[in-house]
Coordinates of C-alpha atoms and ligand atoms in Angstrom, one line a residue:
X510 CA -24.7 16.2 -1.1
X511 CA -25.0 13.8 1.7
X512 CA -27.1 13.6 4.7
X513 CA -26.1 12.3 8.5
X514 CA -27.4 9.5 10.1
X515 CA -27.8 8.4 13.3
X516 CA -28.5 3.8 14.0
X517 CA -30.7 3.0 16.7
X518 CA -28.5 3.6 19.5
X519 CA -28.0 7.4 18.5
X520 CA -24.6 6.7 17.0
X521 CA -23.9 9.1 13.7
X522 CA -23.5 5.9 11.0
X523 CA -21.3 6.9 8.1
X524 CA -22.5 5.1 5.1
X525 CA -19.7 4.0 2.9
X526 CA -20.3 3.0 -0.6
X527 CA -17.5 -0.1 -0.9
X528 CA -16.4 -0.6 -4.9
X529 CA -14.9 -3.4 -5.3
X530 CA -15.3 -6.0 -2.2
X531 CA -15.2 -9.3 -4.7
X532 CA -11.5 -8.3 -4.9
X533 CA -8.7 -9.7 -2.9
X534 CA -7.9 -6.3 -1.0
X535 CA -11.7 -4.9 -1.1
X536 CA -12.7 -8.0 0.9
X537 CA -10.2 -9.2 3.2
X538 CA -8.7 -5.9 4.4
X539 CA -11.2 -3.1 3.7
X540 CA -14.8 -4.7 4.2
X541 CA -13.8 -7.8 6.9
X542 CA -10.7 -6.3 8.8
X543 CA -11.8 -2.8 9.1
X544 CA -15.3 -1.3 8.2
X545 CA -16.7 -4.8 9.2
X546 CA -14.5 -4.9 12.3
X547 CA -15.7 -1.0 13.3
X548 CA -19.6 -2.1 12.7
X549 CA -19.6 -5.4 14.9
X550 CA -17.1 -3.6 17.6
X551 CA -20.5 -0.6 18.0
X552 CA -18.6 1.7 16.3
X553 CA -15.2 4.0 17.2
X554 CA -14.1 6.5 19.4
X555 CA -13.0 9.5 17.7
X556 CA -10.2 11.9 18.7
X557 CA -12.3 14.5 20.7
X558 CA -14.5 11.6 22.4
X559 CA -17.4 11.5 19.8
X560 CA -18.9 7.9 19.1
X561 CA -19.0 7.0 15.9
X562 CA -20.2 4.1 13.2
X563 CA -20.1 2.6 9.8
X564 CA -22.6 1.4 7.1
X565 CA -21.0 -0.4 3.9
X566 CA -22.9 -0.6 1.0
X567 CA -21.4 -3.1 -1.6
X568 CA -21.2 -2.0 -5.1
X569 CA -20.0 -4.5 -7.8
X570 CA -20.6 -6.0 -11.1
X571 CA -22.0 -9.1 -10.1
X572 CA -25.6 -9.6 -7.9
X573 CA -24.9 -13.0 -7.0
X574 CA -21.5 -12.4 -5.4
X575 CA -22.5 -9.3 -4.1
X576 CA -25.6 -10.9 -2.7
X577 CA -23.7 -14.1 -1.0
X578 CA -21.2 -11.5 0.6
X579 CA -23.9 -9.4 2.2
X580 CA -25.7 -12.5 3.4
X581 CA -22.3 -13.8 4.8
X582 CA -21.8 -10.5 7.2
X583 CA -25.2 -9.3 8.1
X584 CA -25.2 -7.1 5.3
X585 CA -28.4 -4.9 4.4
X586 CA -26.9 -3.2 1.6
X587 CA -25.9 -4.0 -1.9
X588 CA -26.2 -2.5 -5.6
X589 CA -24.9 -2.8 -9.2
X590 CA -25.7 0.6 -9.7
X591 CA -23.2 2.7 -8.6
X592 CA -24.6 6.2 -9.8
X593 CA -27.4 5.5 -7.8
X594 CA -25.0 5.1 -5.1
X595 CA -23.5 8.0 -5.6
X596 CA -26.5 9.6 -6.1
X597 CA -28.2 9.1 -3.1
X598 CA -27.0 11.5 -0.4
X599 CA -26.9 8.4 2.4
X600 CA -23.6 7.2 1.2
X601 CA -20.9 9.6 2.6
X602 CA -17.5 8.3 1.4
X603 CA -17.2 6.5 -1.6
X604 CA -14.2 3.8 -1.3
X605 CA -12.5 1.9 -4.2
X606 CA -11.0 -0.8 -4.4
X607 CA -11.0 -2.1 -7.8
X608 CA -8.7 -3.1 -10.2
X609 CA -6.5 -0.5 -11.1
X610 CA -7.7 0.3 -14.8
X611 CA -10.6 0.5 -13.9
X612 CA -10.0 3.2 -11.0
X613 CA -9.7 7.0 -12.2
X614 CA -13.3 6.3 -13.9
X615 CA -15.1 5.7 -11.2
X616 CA -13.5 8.0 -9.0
X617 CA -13.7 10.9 -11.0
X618 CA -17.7 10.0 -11.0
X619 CA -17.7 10.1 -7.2
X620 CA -15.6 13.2 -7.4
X621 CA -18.3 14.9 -9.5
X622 CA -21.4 13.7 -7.1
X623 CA -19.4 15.5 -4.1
X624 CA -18.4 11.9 -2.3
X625 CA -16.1 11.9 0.3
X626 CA -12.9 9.3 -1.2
X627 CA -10.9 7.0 -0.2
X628 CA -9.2 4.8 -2.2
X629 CA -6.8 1.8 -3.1
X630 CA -3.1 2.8 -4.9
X631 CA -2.3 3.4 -7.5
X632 CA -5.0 6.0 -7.9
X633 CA -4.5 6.5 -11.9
X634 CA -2.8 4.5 -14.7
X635 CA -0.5 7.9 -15.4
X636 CA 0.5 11.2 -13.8
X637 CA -1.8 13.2 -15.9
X638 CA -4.4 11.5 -14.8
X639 CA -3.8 11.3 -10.9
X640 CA -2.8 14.9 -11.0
X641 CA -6.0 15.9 -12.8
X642 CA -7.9 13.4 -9.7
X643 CA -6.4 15.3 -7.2
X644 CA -7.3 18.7 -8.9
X645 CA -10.6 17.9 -9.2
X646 CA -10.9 16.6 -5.7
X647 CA -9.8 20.2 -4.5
X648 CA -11.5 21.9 -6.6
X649 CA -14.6 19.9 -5.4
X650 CA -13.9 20.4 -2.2
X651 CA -14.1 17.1 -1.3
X652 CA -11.6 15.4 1.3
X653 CA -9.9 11.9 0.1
X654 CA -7.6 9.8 1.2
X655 CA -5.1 7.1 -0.3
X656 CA -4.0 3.7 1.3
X657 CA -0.8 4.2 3.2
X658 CA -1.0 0.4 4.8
X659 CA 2.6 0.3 5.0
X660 CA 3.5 2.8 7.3
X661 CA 1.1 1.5 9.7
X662 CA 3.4 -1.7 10.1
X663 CA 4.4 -3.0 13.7
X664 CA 7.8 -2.6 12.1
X665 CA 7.8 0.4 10.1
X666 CA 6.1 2.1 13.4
X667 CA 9.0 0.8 15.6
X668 CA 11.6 1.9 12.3
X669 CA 9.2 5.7 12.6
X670 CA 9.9 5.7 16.8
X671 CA 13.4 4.6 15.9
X672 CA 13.7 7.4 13.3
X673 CA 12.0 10.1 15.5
X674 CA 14.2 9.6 19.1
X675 CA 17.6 10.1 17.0
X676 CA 18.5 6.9 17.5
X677 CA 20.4 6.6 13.8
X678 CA 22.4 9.9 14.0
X679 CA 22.6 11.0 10.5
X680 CA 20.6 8.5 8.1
X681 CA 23.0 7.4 5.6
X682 CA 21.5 4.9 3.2
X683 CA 18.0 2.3 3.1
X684 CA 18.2 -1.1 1.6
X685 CA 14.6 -2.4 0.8
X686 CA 14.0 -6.4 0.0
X687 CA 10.3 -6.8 -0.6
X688 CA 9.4 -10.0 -2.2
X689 CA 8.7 -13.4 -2.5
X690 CA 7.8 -16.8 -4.9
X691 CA 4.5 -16.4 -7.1
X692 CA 4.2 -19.7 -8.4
X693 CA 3.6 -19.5 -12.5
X694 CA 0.2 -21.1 -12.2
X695 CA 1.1 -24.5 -13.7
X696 CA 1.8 -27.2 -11.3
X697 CA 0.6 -25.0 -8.1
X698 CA -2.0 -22.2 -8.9
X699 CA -0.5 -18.5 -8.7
X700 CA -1.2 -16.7 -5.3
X701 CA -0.9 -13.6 -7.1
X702 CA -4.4 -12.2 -9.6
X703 CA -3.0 -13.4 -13.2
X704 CA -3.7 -9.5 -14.3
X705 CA -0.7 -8.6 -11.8
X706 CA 1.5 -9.7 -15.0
X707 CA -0.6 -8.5 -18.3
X708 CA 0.5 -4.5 -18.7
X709 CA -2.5 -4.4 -21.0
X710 CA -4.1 -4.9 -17.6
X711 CA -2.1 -2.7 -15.7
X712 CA 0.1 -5.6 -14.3
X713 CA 4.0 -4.9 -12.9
X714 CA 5.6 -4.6 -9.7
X715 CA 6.3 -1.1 -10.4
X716 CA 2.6 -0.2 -10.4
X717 CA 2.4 -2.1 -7.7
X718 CA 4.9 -1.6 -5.1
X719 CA 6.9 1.9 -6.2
X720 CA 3.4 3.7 -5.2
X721 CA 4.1 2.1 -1.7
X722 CA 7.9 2.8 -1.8
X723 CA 7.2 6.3 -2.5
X724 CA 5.2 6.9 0.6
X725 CA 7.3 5.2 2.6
X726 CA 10.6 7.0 2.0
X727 CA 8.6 10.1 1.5
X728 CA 6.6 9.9 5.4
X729 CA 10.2 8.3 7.1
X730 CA 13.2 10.0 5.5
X731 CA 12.8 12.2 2.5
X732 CA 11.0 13.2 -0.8
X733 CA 11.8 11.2 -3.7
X734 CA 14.2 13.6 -6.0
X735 CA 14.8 10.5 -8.7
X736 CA 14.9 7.0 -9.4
X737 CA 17.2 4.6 -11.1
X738 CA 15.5 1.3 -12.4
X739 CA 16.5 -1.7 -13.9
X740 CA 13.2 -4.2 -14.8
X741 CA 12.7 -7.8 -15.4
X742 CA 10.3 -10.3 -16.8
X743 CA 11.8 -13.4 -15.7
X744 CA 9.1 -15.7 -16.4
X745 CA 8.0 -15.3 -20.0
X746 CA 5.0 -17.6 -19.5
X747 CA 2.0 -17.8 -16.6
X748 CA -0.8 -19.9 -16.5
X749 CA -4.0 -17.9 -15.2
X750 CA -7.1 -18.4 -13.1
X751 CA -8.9 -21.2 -15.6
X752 CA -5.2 -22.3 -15.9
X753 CA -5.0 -20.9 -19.4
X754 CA -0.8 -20.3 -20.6
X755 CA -0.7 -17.2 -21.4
X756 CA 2.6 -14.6 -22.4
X757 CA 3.6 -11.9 -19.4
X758 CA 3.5 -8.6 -20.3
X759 CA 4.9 -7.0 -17.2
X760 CA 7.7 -7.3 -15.1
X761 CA 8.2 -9.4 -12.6
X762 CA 11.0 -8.0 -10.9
X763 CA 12.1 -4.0 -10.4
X764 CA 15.5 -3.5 -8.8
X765 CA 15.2 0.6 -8.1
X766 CA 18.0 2.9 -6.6
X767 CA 16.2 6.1 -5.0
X768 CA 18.0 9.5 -4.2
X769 CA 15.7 11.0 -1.5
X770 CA 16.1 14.6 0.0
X771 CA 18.3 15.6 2.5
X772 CA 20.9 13.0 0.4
X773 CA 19.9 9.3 1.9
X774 CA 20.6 7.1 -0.6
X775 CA 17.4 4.0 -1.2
X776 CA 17.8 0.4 -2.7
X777 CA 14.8 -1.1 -3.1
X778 CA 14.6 -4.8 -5.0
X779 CA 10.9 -5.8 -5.2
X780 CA 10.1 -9.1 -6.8
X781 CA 7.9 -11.7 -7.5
X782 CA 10.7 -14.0 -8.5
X783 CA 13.0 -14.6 -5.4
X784 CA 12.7 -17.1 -3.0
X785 CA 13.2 -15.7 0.5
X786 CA 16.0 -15.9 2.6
X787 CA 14.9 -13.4 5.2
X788 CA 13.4 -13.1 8.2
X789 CA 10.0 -11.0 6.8
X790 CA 8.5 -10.9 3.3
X791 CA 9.9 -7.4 3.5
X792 CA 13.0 -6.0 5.3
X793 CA 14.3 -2.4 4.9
X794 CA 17.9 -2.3 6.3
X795 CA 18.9 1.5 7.6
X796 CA 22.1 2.6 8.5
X797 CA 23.3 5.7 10.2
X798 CA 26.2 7.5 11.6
X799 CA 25.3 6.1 15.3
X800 CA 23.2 3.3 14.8
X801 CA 21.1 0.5 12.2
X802 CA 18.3 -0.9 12.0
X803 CA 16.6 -4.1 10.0
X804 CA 12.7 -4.0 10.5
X805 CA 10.1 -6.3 8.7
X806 CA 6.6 -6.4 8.8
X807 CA 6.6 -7.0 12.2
X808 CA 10.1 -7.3 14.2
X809 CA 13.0 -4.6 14.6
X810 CA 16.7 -4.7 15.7
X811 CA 18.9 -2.6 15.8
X812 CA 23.2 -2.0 16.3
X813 CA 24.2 1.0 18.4
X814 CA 27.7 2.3 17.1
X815 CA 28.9 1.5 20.3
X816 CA 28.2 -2.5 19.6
X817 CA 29.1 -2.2 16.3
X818 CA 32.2 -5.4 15.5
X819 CA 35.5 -3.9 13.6
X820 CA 35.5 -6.9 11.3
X821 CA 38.5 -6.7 9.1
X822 CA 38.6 -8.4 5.5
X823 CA 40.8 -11.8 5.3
X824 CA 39.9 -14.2 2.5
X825 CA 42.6 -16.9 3.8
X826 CA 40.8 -17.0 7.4
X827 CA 37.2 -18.2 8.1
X828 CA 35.4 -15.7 9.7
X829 CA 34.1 -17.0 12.9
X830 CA 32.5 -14.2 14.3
X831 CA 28.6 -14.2 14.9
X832 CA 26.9 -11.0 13.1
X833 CA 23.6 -11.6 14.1
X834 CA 24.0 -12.0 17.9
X835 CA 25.1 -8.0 17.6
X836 CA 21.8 -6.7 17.0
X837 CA 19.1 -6.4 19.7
X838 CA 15.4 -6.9 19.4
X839 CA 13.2 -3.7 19.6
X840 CA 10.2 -5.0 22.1
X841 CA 6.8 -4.7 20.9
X842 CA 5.9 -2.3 23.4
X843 CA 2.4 -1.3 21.5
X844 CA -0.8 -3.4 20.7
X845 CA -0.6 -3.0 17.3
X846 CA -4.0 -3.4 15.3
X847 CA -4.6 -4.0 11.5
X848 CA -2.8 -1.6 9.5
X849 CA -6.1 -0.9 6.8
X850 CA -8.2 -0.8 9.9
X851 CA -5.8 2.1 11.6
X852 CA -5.5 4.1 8.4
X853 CA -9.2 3.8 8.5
X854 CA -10.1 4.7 11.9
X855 CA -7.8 7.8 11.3
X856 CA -9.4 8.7 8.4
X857 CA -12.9 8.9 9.6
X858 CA -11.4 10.8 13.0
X859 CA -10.3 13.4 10.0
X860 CA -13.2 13.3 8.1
X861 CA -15.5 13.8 10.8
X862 CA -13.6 16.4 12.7
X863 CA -13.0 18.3 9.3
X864 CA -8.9 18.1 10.3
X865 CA -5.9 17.7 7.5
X866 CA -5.1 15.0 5.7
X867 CA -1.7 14.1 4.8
X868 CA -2.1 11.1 2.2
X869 CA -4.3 12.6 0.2
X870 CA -4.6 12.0 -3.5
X871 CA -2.0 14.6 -4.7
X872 CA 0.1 11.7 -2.1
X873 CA -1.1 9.2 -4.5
X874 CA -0.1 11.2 -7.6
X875 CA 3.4 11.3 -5.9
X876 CA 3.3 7.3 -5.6
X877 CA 2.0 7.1 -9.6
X878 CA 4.8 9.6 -10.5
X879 CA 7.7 7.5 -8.8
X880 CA 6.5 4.3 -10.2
X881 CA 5.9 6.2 -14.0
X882 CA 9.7 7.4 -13.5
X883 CA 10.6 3.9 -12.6
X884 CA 9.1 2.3 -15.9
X885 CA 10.2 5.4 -17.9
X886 CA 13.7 4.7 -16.1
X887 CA 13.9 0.8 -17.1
X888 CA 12.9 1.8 -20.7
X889 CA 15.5 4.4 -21.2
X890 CA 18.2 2.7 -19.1
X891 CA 18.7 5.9 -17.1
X892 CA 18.2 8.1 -14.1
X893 CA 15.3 9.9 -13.9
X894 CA 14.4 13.1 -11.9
X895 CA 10.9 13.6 -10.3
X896 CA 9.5 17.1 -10.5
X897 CA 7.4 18.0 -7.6
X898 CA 4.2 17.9 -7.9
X899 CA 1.1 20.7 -7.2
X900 CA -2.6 21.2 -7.4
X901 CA -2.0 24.5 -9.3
X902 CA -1.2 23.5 -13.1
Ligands
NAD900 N1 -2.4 -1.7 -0.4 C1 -2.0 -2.9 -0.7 O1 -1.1 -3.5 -0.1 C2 -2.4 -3.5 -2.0 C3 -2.1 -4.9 -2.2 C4 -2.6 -5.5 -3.4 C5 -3.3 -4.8 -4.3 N2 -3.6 -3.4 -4.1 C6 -4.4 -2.6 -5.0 O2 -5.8 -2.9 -4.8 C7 -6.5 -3.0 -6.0 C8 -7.2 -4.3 -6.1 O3 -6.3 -5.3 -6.2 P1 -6.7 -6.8 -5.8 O4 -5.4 -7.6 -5.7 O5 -7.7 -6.8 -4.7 O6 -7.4 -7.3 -7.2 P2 -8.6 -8.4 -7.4 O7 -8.4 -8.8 -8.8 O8 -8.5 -9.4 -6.4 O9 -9.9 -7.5 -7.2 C9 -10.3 -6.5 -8.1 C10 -11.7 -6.1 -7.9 O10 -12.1 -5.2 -9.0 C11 -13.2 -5.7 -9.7 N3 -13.1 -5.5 -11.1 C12 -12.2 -6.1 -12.0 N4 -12.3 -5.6 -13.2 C13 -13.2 -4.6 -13.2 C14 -13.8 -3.6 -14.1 N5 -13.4 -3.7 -15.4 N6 -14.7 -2.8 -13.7 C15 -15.1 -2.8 -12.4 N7 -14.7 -3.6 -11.5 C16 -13.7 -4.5 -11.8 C17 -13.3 -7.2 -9.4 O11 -14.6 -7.7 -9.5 C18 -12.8 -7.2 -7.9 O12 -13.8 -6.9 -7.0 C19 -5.5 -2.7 -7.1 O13 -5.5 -1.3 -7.5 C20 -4.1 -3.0 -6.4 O14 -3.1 -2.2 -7.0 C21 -3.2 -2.8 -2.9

């Protein structure tokens, strides 16, 4: 169903059909920081020395937009029509980046027309459905792949090199704070899509973030087993893009306890509704029998048991030691580059050299079934277990 191509210099050019580059995350971190990026740099290197390229096409609902964006970035490419994208065998990979709702349509279309897919989380509104994705995927044949961006963190790689010299001992228990102020929209516009808090639009920050949460705890320290969730719409009102009021739907803050396999214990607060008092947007604390770490987005320390204090609890007494000063920074001994862009670049290595790939979308059906728990678990004020999940059904 597709054809290879080769630019002017020789270099094989995989043409990627891009769904959704109007968007926030289509644009910025898909089409400018990576595919656009790989084109202007010639092209990458894959793992067995091969050269390389990339050739977006844009696909969206609107010419115009679609039009301007292509004439922005040298662009050649660019269609409303996205089943004559997919039909025309040119286009290798079809990526999506659209809002979620309107997701599992489109890729079970590019499913069907054999496309290679990768795609933006969540991958489907419920399990059923990105089960069902990822059987039809396999059934097809076709490889696909499923944001990850997390992991590929200056600090979640330092917390993963951490993790994999032993440095923790026995890993005891993650504290996760992700989150930050989204203005309501009224006397500062929202930095957030107004849609984010609609769940007839498929808003939340369960959607949102558990999908991530799950492939973080999952690739780091263990398969989900179940989650524990207590939810919260704390603002009642918003005021959207044309700075219409309107009533949110979703919650705005999810405060999740996670029992992972192998018995480490996860606390994960994710909100839209706190204003930060850390160092990073998101922190995850870890502690272990010989050592802890606290890693953002980008910075690590850690405590080795053998510098950890012996504080002892005295109300009466002000406590004048300084906690901080007993972690040490873990040096940023890598260049780390965009964390879309790296997920990326290994996905094409994979795709090209016909090698496994881990985040695939029966991943992604794990990150919709932990964030379906979490909602089901707010709603029924209980702990709920997660099943695993398999392509045979
Ligand atoms: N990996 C991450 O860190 C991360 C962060 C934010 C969002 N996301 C995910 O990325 C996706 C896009 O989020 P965003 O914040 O960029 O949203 P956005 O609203 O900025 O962009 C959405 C895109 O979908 C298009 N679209 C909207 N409604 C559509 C419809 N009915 N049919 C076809 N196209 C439609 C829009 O034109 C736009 O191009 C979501 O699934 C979201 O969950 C991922």
């Amino acid at each position: 169903m597709t054809t290879t191509n080769t630019n002017s210099s020789g270099v094989r050019e995989i043409g990627i059909i891009m769904n959704g580059v109007s968007g926030r995350m289509g644009y910025r971190q898909h089409l400018v920081r990576s595919i656009l990026a790989i084109r202007d740099e010639g092209g990458i290197e894959l793992s067995d020395g091969t050269k390389v390229t990339v050739r977006p096409l844009l696909v969206g609902r609107t010419e115009s937009k679609l039009a301007e964006i292509a004439k922005r970035h040298g662009i050649e490419d660019w269609t409303t029509d996205l089943d004559a994208a997919l039909a025309d065998p040119r286009w290798e990979i079809y990526a999506d980046f659209l809002v979620t709702k309107a997701r599992s349509s489109a890729l079970r279309k590019a499913i069907a027309a054999g496309k290679t897919i990768y795609t933006e989380k969540p991958t489907a509104e419920s399990v059923e459905e990105a089960l069902e994705l990822a059987r039809l995927a396999a059934a097809a044949g076709v490889k696909t792949g499923v944001v990850h961006d997390k992991l590929y963190l200056p600090g979640l790689r330092k917390l993963k090199r951490l993790i994999d010299s032993g440095f923790f001992g026995r890993i005891l228990s993650v504290r996760g704070e992700f989150g930050y102020w989204v203005f309501e929209g009224d006397w500062q516009p929202a930095q957030r899509p107004s849609w984010n808090y609609r769940v007839e639009d498929g808003g939340g920050i369960i959607v949102d973030m558990f999908p991530h949460w799950n492939y973080v705890l999952e690739n780091l320290f263990g398969e989900v087993r179940s989650v524990y969730t207590q939810a919260s719409i704390h603002i009642p009102e918003r005021w959207d893009e044309q700075g219409d009021k309107y009533e949110t739907t979703a919650e705005d803050a999810a405060y999740g306890i996670f029992e992972l396999d192998g018995g480490v214990v996860a606390q994960i607060n994710s909100s839209w509704t706190v204003r930060v008092n850390r160092d990073e947007l998101v922190e995850f604390h870890v502690d272990g029998t010989h050592g802890s770490a606290v890693v953002g987005l980008f910075g690590a320390k850690i405590q080795h048991r053998n510098a950890t204090p012996k504080p002892v609890w005295n109300p009466d007494l002000a406590d004048t030691h300084d906690y901080d000063a007993d972690w040490a920074e873990v040096p940023t001994n890598d260049v780390f580059a965009n964390g879309f862009r790296q997920q990326w670049e290994e996905f094409l290595d994979s795709y090209v050299l016909g090698t496994d790939y881990p985040f695939d979308l029966l991943a992604g059906a794990r990150g919709v079934q932990l964030a379906a728990a979490g909602l089901q678990s707010a709603e029924e004020g209980r702990k709920v277990e997660l099943p695993e999940l398999s392509l045979e059904g």
